PDB file of C-alpha atoms in Angstrom:
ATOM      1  CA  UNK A   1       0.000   0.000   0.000  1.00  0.00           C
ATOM      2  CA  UNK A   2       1.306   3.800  -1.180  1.00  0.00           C
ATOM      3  CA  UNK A   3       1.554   5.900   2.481  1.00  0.00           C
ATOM      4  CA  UNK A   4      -0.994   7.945   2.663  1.00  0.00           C
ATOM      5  CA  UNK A   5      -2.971  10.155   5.160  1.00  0.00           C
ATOM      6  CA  UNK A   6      -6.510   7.828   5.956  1.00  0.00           C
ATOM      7  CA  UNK A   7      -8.085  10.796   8.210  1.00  0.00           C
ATOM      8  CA  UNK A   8      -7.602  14.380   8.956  1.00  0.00           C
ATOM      9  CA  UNK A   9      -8.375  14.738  12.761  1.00  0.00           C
ATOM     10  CA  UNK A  10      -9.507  17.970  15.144  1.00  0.00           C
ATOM     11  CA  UNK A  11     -10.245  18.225  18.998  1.00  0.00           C
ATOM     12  CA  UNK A  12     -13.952  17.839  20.227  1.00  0.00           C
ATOM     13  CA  UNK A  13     -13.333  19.633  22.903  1.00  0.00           C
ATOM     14  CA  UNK A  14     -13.937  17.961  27.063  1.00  0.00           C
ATOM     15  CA  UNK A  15     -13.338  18.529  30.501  1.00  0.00           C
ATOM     16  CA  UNK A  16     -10.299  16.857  31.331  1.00  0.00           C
ATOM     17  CA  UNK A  17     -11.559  15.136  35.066  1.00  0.00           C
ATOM     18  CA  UNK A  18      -9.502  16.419  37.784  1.00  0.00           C
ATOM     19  CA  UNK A  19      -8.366  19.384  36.193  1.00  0.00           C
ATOM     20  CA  UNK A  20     -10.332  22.821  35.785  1.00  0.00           C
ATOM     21  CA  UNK A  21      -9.463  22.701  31.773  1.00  0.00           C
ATOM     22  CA  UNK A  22     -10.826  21.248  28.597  1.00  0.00           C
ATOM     23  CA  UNK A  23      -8.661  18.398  26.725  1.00  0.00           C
ATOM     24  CA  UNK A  24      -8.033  18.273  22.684  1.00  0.00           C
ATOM     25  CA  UNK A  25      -7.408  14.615  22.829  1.00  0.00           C
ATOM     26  CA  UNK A  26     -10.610  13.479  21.985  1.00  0.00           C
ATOM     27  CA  UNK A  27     -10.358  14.213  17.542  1.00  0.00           C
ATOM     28  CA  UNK A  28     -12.834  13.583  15.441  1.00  0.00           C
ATOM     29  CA  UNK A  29     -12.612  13.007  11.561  1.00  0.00           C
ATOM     30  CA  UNK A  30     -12.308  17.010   9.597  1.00  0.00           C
ATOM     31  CA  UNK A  31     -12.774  16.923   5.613  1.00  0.00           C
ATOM     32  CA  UNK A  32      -9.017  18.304   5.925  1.00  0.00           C
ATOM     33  CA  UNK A  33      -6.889  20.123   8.378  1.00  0.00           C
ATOM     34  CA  UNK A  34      -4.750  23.184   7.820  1.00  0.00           C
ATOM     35  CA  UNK A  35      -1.112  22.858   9.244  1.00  0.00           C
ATOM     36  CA  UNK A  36       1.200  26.003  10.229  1.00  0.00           C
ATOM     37  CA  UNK A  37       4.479  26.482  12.141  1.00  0.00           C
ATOM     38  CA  UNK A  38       3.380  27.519  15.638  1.00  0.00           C
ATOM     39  CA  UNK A  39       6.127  30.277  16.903  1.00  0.00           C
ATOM     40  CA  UNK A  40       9.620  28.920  16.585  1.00  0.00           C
ATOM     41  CA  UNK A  41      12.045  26.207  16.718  1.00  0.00           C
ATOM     42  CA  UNK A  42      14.522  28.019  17.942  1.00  0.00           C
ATOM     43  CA  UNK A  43      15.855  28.643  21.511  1.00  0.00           C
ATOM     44  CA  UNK A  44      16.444  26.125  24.568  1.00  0.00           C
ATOM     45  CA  UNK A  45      12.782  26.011  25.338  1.00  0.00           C
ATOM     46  CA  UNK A  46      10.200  23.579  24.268  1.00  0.00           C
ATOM     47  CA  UNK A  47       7.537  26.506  23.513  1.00  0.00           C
ATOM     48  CA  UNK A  48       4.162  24.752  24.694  1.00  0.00           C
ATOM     49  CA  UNK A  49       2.281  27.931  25.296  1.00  0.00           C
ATOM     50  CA  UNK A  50       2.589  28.684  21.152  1.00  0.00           C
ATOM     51  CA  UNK A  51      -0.408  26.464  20.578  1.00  0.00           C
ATOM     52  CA  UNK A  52      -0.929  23.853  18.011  1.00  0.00           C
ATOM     53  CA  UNK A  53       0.151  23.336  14.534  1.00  0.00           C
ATOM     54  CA  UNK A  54      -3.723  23.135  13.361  1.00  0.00           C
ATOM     55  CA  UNK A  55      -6.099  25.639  12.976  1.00  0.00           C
ATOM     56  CA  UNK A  56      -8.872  25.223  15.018  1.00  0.00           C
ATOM     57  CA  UNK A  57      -7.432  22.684  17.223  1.00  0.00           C
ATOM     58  CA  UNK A  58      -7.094  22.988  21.137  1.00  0.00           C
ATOM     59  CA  UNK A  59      -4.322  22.191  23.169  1.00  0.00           C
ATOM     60  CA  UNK A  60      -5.408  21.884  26.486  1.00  0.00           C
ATOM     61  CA  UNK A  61      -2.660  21.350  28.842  1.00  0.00           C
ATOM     62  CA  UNK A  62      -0.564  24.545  27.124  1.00  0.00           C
ATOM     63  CA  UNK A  63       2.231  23.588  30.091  1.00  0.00           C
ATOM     64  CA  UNK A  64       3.035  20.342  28.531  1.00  0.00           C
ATOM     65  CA  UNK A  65       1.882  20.161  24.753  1.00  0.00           C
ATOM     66  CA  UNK A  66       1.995  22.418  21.368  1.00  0.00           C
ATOM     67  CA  UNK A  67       4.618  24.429  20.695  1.00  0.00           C
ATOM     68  CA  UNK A  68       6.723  24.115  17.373  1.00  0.00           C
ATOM     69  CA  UNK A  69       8.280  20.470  18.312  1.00  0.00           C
ATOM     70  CA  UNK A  70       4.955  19.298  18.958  1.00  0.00           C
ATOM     71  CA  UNK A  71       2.898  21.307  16.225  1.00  0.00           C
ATOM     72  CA  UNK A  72       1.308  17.886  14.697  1.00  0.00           C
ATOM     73  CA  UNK A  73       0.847  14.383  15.901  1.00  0.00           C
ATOM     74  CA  UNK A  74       0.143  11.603  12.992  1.00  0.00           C
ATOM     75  CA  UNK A  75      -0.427   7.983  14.479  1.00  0.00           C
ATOM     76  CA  UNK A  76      -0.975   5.166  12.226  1.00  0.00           C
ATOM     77  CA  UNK A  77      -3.997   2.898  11.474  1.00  0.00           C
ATOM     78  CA  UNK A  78      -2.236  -0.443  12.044  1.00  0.00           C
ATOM     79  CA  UNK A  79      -1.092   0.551  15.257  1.00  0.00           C
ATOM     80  CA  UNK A  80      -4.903   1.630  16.164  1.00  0.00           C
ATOM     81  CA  UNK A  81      -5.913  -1.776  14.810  1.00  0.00           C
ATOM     82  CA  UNK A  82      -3.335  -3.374  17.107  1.00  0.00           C
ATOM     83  CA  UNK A  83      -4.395  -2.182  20.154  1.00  0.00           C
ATOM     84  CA  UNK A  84      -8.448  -2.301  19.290  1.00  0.00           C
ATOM     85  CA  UNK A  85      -7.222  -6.250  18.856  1.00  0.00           C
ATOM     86  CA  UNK A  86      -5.501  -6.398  22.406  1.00  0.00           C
ATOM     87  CA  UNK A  87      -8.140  -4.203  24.241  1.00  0.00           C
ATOM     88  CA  UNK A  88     -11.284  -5.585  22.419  1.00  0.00           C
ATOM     89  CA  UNK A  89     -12.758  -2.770  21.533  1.00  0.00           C
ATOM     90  CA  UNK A  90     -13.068  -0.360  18.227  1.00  0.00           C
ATOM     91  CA  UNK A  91     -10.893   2.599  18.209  1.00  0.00           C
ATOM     92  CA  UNK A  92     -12.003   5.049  15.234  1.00  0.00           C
ATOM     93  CA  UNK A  93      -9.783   7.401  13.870  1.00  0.00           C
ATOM     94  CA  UNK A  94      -8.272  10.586  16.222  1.00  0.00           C
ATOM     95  CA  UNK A  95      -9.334   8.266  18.985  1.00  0.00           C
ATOM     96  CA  UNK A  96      -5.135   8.317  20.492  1.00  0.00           C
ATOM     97  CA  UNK A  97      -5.426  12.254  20.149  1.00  0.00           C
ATOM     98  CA  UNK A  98      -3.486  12.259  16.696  1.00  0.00           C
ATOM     99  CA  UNK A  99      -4.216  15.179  13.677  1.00  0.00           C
ATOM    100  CA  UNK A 100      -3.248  12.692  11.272  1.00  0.00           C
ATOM    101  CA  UNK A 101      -4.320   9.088  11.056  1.00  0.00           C
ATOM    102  CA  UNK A 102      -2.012   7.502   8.290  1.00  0.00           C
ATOM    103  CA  UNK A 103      -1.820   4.201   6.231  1.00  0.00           C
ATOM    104  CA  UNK A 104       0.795   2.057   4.914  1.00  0.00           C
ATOM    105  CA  UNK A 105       3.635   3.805   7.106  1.00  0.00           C
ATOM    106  CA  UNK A 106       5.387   2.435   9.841  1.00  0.00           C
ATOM    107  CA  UNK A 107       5.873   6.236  11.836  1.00  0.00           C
ATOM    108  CA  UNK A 108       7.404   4.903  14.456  1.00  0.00           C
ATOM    109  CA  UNK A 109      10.742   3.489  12.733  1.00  0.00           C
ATOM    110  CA  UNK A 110      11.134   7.065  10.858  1.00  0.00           C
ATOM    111  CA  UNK A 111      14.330   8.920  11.865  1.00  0.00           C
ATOM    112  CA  UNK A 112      14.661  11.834  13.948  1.00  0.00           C
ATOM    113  CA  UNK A 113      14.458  15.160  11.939  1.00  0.00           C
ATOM    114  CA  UNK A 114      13.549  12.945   8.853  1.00  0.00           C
ATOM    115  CA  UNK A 115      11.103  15.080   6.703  1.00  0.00           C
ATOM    116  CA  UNK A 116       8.218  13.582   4.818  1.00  0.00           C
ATOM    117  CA  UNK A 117       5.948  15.145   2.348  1.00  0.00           C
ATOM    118  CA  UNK A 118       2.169  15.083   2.673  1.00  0.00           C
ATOM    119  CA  UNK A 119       0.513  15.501  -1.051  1.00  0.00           C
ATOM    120  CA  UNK A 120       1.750  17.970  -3.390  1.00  0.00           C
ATOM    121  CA  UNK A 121       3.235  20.849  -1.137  1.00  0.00           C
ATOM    122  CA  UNK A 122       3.169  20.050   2.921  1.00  0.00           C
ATOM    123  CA  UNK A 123       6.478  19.275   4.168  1.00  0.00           C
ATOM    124  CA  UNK A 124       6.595  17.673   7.677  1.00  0.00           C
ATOM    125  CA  UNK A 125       9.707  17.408  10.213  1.00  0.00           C
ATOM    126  CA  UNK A 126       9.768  14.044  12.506  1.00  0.00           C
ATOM    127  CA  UNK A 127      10.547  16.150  16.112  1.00  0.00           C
ATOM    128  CA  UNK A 128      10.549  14.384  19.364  1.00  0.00           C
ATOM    129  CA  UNK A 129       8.534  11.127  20.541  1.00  0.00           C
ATOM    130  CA  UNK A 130       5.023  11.308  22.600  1.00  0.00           C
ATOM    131  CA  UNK A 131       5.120  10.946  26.187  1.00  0.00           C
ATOM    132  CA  UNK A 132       1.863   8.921  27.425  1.00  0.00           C
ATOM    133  CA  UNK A 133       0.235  11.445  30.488  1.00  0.00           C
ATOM    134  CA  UNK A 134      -2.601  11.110  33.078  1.00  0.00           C
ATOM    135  CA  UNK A 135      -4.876  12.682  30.298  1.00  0.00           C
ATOM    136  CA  UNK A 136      -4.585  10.153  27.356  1.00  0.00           C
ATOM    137  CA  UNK A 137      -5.080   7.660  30.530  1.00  0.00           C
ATOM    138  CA  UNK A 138      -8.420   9.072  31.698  1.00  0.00           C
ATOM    139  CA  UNK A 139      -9.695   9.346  27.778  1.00  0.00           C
ATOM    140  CA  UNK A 140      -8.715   5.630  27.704  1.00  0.00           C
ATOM    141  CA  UNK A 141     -10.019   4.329  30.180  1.00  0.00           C
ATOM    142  CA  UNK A 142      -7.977   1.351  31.004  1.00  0.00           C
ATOM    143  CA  UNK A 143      -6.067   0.406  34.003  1.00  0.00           C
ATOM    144  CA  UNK A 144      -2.388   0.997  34.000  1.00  0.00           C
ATOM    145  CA  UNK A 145      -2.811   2.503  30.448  1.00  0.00           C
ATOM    146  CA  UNK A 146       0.254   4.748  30.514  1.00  0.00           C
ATOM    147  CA  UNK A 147       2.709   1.693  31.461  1.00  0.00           C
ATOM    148  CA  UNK A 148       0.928  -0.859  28.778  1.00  0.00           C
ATOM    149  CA  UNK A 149       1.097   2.131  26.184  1.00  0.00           C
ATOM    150  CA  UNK A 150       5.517   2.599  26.780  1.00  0.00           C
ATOM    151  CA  UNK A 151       5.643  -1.129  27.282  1.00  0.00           C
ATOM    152  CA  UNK A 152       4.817  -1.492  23.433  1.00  0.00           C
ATOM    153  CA  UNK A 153       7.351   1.019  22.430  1.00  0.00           C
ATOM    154  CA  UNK A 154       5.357   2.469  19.505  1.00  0.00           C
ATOM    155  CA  UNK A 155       4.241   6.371  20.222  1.00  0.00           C
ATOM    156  CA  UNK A 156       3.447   7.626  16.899  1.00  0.00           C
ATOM    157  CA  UNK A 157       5.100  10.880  15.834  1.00  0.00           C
ATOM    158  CA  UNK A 158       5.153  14.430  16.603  1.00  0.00           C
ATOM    159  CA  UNK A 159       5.942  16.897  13.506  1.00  0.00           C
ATOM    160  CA  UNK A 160       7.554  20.336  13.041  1.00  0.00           C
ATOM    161  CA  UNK A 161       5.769  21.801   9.807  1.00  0.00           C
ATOM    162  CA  UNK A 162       8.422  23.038   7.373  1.00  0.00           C
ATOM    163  CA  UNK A 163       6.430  23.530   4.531  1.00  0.00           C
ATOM    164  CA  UNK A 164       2.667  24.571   5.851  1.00  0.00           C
ATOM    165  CA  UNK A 165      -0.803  24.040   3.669  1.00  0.00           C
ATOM    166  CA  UNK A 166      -3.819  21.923   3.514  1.00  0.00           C
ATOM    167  CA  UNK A 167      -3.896  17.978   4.485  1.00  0.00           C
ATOM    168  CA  UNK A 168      -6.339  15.716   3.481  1.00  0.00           C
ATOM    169  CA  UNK A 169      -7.518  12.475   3.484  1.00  0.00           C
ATOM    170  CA  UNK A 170      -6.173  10.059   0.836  1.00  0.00           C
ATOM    171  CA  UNK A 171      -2.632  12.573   0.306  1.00  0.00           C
ATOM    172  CA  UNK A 172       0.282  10.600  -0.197  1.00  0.00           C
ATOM    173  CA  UNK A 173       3.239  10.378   2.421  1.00  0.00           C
ATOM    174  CA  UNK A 174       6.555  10.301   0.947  1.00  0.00           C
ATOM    175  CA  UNK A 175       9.772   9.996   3.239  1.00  0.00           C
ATOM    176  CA  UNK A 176      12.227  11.918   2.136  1.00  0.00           C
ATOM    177  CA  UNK A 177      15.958  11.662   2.565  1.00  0.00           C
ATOM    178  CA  UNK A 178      17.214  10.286   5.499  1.00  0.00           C
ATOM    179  CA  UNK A 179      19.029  11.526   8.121  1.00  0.00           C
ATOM    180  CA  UNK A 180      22.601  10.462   8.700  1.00  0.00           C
ATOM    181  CA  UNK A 181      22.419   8.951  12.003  1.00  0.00           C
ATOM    182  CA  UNK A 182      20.208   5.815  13.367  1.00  0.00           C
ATOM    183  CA  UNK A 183      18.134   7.493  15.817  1.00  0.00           C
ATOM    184  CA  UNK A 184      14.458   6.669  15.241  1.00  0.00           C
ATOM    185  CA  UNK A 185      10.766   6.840  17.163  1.00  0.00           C
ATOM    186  CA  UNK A 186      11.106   3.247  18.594  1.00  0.00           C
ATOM    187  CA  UNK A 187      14.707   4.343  19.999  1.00  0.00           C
ATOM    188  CA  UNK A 188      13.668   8.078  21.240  1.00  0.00           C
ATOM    189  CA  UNK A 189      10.526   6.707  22.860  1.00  0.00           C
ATOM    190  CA  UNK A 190      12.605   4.365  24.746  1.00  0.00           C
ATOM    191  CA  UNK A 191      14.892   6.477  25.848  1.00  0.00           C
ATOM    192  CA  UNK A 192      12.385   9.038  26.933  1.00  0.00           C
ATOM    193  CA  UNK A 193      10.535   6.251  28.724  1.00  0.00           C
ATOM    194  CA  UNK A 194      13.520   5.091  31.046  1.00  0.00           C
ATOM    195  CA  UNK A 195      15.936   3.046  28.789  1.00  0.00           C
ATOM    196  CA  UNK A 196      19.580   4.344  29.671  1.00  0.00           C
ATOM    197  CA  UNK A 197      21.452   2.530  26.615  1.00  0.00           C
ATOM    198  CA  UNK A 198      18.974   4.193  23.885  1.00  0.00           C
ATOM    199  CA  UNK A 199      19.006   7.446  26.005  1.00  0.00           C
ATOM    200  CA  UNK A 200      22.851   7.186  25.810  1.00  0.00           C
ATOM    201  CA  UNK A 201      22.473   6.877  21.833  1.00  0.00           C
ATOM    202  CA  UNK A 202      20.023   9.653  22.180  1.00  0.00           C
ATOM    203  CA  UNK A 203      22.430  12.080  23.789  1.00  0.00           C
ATOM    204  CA  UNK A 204      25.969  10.618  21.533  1.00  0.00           C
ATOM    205  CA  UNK A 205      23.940  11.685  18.296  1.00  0.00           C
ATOM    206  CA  UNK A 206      22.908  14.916  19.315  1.00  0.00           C
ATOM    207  CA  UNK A 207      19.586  14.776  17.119  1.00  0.00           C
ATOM    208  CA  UNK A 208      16.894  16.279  19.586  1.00  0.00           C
ATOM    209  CA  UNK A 209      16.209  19.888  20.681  1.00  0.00           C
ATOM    210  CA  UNK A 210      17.894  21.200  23.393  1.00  0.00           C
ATOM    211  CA  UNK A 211      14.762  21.118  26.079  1.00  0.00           C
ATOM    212  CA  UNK A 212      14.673  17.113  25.403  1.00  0.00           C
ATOM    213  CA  UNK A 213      18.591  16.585  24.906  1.00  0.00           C
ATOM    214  CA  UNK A 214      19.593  18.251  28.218  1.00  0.00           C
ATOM    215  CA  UNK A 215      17.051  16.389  30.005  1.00  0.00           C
ATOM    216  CA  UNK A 216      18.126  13.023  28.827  1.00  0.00           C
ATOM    217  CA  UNK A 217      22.091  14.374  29.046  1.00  0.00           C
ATOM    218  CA  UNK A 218      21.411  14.876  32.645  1.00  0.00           C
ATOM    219  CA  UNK A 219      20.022  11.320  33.033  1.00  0.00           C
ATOM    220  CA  UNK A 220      23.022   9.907  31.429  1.00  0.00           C
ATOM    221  CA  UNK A 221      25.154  11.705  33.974  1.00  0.00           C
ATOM    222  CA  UNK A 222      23.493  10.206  36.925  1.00  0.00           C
ATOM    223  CA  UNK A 223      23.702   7.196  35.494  1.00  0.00           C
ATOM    224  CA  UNK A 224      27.518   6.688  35.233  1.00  0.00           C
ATOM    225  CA  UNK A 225      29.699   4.977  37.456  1.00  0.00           C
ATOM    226  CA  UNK A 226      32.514   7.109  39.259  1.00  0.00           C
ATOM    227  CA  UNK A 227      35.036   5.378  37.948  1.00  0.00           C
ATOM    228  CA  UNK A 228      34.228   6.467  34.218  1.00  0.00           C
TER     229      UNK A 228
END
């Protein structure tokens, strides 16, 4: 099967229980989504308060999410149909809180800063892995959700938007060139999730923004022996 984009997803808009805000992570299928660059890349910061990278999309939690490394989050089909299989239930479209539901790409074994193109013009940056919080928990419902969801190593991918435009359902994904290092999703995600040997690999190839490299550096630190 050609990549391609299978739905175009925005926020329906909840109370998040426990919390005095509304969550985004409840998306619903959109005829097609506009995508922009939300503030900028550049700096030490991770720049959550800039919103997302979708009109007319809400980012609740503005400490934690949005911001240009997190501007759009694509999770595939397969990976939906995986977990409706082990959960026994159906999970439609936007259900995991993504803007972009694809087919026929495996997301998660794309390479850090790899760019793909979406149809004819939109040019998307792979960023940083997801972190599973307390919020996509409550939307899901199931006990000891955000443990099962690291446990399976696949997180889906958050985009910078290099090239913004329209999206729509049935536009082809094209990787482009590859980065030249080995760093993808599956290895970020672990590292972010408490692996030290990917988060040392992480950290040696210097292929994350500042905000998420420090973090991990720090971890690596700790981590060492005195004697080295």
């Amino acid at each position: 099967m050609t990549p391609r984009i299978r739905s175009t997803n925005l926020a329906r808009p909840k109370p998040d229980p426990g919390t005095p805000r509304l969550t985004g992570i409840d998306k619903r299928s959109a005829p097609a989504i506009e995508v922009f660059a939300p503030g900028s890349a550049d700096g030490d910061g991770p720049h959550y308060g800039d919103g997302p990278g979708v009109a007319g999309d809400l980012v609740g939690d503005s400490q934690h999410h949005g911001g240009a490394h997190k501007a759009v989050y694509a999770f595939s089909r397969e990976e939906l149909d995986w977990w409706g299989s082990e959960l026994g239930r159906d999970l439609p479209d936007g259900w995991f809180g993504e803007n972009l539901t694809t087919e026929g790409l495996d997301l998660d074994r794309l390479l850090v800063n790899q760019r793909v193109r979406v149809g004819d013009a939109v040019e998307l940056e792979v960023s940083i892995s997801r972190q599973p919080c307390a919020t996509f928990a409550r939307h899901m419902g199931e006990r000891g959700w955000v443990k099962r969801f690291a446990a399976h190593g696949r997180c889906g991918a958050y985009f910078r938007v290099v090239g913004p435009g329209t999206v729509r359902p049935g536009d082809a994904v094209t990787p482009l060139e590859a980065p030249e290092h080995d760093i993808d999703l599956v290895t970020l995600f672990a590292a972010e999730m408490g692996d030290d040997d990917a988060a040392r690999r992480v950290v040696a190839a210097g292929v994350v923004p500042p905000h998420w490299h420090d973090r991990l550096a720090r971890r690596v630190r700790r981590g060492r022996s005195p004697s080295r």
